[in-house]
Short mmCIF file of C-alpha atoms in Angstrom, two decimals:
data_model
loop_
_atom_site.label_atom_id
_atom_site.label_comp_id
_atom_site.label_asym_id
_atom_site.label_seq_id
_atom_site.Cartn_x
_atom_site.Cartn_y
_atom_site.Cartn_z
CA UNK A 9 55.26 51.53 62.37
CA UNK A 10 54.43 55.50 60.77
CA UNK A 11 57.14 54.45 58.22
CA UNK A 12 55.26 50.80 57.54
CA UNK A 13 51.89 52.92 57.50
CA UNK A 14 53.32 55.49 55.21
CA UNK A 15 54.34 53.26 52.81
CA UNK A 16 51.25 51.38 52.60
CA UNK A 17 49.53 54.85 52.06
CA UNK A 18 52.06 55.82 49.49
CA UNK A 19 51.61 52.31 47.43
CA UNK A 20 47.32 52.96 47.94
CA UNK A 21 47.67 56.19 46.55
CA UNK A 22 49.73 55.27 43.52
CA UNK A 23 48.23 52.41 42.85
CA UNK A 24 44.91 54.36 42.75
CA UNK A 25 46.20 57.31 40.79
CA UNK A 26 47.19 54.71 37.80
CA UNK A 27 43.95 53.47 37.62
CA UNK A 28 42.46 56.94 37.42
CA UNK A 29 45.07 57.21 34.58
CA UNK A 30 45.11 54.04 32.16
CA UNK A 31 41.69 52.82 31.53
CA UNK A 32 42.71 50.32 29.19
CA UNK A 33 44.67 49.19 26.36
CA UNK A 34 44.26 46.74 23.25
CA UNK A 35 44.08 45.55 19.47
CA UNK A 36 42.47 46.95 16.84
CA UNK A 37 42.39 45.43 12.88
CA UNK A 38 40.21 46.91 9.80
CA UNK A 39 40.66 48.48 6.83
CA UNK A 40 42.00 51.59 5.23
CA UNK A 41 39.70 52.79 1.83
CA UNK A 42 42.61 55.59 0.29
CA UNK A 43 42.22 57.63 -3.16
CA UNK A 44 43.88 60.79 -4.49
CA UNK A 45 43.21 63.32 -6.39
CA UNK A 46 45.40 64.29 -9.57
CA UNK A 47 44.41 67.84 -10.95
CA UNK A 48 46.59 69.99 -13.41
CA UNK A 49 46.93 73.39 -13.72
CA UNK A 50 45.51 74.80 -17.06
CA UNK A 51 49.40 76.42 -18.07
CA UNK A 52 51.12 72.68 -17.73
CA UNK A 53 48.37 71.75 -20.91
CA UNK A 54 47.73 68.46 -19.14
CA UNK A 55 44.34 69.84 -17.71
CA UNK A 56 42.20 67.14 -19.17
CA UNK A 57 43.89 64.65 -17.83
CA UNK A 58 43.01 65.46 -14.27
CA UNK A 59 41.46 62.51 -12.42
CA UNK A 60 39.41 61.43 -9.43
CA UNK A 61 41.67 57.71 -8.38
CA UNK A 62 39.14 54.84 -7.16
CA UNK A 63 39.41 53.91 -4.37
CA UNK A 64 41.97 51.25 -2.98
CA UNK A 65 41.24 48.73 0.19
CA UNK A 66 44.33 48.25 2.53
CA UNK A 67 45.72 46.39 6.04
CA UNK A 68 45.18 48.55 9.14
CA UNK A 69 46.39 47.06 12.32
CA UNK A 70 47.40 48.37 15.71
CA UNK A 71 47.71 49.01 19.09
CA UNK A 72 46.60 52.03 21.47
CA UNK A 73 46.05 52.64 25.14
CA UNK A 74 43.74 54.81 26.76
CA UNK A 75 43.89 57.21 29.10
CA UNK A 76 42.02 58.73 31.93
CA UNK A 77 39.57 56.48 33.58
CA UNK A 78 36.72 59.12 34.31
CA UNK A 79 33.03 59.70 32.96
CA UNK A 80 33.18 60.90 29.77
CA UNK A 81 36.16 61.79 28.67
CA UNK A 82 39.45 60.16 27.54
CA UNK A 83 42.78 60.48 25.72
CA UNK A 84 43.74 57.91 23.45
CA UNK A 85 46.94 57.36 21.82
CA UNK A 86 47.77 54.96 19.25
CA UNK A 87 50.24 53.02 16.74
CA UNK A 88 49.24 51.47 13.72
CA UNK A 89 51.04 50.26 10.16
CA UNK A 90 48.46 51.21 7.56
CA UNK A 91 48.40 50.57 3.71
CA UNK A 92 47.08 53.59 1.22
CA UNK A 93 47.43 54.25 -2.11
CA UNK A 94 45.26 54.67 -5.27
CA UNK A 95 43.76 52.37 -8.16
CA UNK A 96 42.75 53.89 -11.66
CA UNK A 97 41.89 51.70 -15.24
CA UNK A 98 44.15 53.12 -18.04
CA UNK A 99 43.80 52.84 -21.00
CA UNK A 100 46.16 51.24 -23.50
CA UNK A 101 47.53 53.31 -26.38
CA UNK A 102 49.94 53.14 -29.64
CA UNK A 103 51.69 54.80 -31.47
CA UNK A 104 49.26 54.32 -34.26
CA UNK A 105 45.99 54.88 -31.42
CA UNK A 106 46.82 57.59 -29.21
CA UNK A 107 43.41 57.51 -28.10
CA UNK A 108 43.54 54.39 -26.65
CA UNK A 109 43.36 51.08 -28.26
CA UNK A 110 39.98 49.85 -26.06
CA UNK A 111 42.04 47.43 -23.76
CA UNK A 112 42.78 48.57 -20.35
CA UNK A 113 45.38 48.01 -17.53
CA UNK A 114 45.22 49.03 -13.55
CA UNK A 115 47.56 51.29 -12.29
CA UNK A 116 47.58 49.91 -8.61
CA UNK A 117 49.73 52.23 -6.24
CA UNK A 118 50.49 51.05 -2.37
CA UNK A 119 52.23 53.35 -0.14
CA UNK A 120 52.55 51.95 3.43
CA UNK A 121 52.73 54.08 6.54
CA UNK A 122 53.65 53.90 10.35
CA UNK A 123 50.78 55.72 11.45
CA UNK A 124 51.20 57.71 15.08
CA UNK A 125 47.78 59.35 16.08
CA UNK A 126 46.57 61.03 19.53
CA UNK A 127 42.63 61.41 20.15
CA UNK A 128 40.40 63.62 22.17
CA UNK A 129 37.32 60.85 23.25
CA UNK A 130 33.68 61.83 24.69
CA UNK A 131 31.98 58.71 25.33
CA UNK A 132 28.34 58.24 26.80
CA UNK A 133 27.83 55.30 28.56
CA UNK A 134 24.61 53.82 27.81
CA UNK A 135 24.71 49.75 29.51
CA UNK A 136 25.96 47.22 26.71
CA UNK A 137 26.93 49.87 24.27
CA UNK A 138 29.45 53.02 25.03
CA UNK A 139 28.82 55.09 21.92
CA UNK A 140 31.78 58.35 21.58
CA UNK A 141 33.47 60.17 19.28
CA UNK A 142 37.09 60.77 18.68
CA UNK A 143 39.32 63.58 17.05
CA UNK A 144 42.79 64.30 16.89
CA UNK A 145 46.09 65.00 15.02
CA UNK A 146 47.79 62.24 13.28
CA UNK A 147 51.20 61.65 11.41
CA UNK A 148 52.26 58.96 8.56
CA UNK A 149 55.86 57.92 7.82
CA UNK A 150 56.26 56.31 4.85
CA UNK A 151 57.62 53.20 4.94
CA UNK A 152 57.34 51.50 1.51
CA UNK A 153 55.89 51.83 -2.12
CA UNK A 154 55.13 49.93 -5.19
CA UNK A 155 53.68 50.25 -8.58
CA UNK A 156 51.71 47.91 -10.21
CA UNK A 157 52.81 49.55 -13.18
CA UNK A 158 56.90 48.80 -12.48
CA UNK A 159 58.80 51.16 -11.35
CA UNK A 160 57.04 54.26 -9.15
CA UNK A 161 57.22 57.05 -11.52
CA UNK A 162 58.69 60.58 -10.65
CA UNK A 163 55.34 62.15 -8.81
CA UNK A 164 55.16 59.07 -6.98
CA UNK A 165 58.05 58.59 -5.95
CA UNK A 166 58.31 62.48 -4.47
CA UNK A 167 55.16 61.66 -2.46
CA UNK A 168 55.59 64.04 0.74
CA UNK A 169 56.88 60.92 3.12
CA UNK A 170 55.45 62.27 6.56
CA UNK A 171 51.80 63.26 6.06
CA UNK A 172 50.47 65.73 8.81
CA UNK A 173 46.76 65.82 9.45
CA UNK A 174 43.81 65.19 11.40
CA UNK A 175 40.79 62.29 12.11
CA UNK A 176 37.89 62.22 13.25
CA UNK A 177 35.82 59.73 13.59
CA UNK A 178 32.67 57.96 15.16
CA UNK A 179 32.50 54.51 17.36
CA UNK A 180 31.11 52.49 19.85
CA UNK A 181 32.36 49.77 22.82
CA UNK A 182 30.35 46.82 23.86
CA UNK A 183 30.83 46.12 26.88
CA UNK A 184 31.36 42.33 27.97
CA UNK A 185 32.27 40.83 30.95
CA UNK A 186 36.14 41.91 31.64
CA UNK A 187 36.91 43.07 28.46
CA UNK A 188 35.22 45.55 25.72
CA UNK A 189 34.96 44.82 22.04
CA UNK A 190 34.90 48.41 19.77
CA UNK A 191 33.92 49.50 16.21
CA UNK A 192 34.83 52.95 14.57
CA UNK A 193 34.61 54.48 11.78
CA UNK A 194 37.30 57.33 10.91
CA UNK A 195 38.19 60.26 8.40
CA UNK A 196 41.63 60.59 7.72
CA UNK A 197 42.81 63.95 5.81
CA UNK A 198 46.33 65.68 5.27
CA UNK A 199 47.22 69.02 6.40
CA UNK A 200 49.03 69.84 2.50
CA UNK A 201 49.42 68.01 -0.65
CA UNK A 202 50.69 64.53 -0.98
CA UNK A 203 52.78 66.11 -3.82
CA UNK A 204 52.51 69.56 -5.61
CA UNK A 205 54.48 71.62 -7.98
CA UNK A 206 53.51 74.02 -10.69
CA UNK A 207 51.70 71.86 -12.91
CA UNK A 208 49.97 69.55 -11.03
CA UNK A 209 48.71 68.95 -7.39
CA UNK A 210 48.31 65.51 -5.47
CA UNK A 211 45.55 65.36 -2.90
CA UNK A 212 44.83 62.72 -0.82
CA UNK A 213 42.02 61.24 1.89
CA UNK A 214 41.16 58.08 3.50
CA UNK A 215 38.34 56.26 5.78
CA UNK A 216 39.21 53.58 8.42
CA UNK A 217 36.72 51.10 9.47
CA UNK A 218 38.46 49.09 12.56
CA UNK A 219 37.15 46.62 15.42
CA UNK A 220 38.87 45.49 18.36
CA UNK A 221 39.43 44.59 21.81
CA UNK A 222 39.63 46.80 25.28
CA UNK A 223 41.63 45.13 27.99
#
């Protein structure tokens, strides 16, 4: 009978600590809005033709689970496969108008990551809305890239392939009956260059606006 009791005890308690440690997991979907930032040094005589990308509007999709089911505070840890990149108009030039001929093509760049991130969360619980903010380290390995262009040219294609950094972000849950919907907004920027050498440095920085679904 103490060994029947005992286990019964032992499941309770288990059972009980897990709840205190997964509050829920889910889906979440948006999109990622990337640019870079090409600037030359002045010795490499390229100088002027440092440029400010626009920006470019990719897939973000994922899962994550979070932890610690307490007031307040939470861990969340998550997996997503998330498209970045650049877009820029360039002009079209000759060999009789170096300066550009007035027509224009897009030089479209895509780089696709596996994105692993791990979040810090202070929430405030305020009835149909659970407002909080998240921050946390984050790393990208790069999975594929194309060029609109053809072929990815030499900087491109010596893009640093795992990207260190950090996001922060802002969001909010809704709760519903027995599940919670959630919308974020987040900051996404590297620890180092995307790509440097002694003539020219490659910076890079994204947003990600997501929504999903607590279970």
């Amino acid at each position: 009978m103490k060994k029947v009791c005992f286990v019964f005890a032992l499941l309770f308690i288990l059972s009980t600590s897990q709840a205190q440690i997964i509050r829920g997991f889910g889906l979440k979907v948006g999109t990622t809005i990337s640019n870079q930032d090409w600037k030359y040094s002045n010795s490499s005589g390229l100088s002027g033709l440092s440029f400010d990308s626009d920006s470019r509007v990719g897939i973000n999709l994922g899962i994550f689970t979070e932890f610690l089911n307490v007031p307040f505070i939470g861990i969340v840890t998550e997996v997503n496969y998330i498209q970045k990149g650049m877009k820029k108009e360039v002009p079209v030039t000759t060999i009789s108008q170096p300066d550009g001929t007035g027509e224009f093509v897009t030089w479209n760049t895509r780089v696709d990551y596996i994105n692993i991130s791990a979040y810090g969360k202070l929430r405030i619980n305020a009835g149909l809305f659970t407002p909080y903010i998240l921050v946390g380290p984050k790393i990208d390995f790069e999975i594929n890239k194309t060029n609109s262009l053809g072929p990815v040219n030499v900087v491109e294609d010596n893009f640093n392939k795992n990207r260190f950094g950090l996001k922060v972000g802002l969001g909010t849950e809704i709760n519903l009956l027995s599940f919670k919907l959630l919308a974020e907004f987040l900051y996404d920027a590297d620890f180092k260059e995307l790509y440097e050498n002694e003539n020219l440095k490659v910076n890079s920085n994204s947003f990600d606006l997501r929504v999903g679904i607590i279970l």
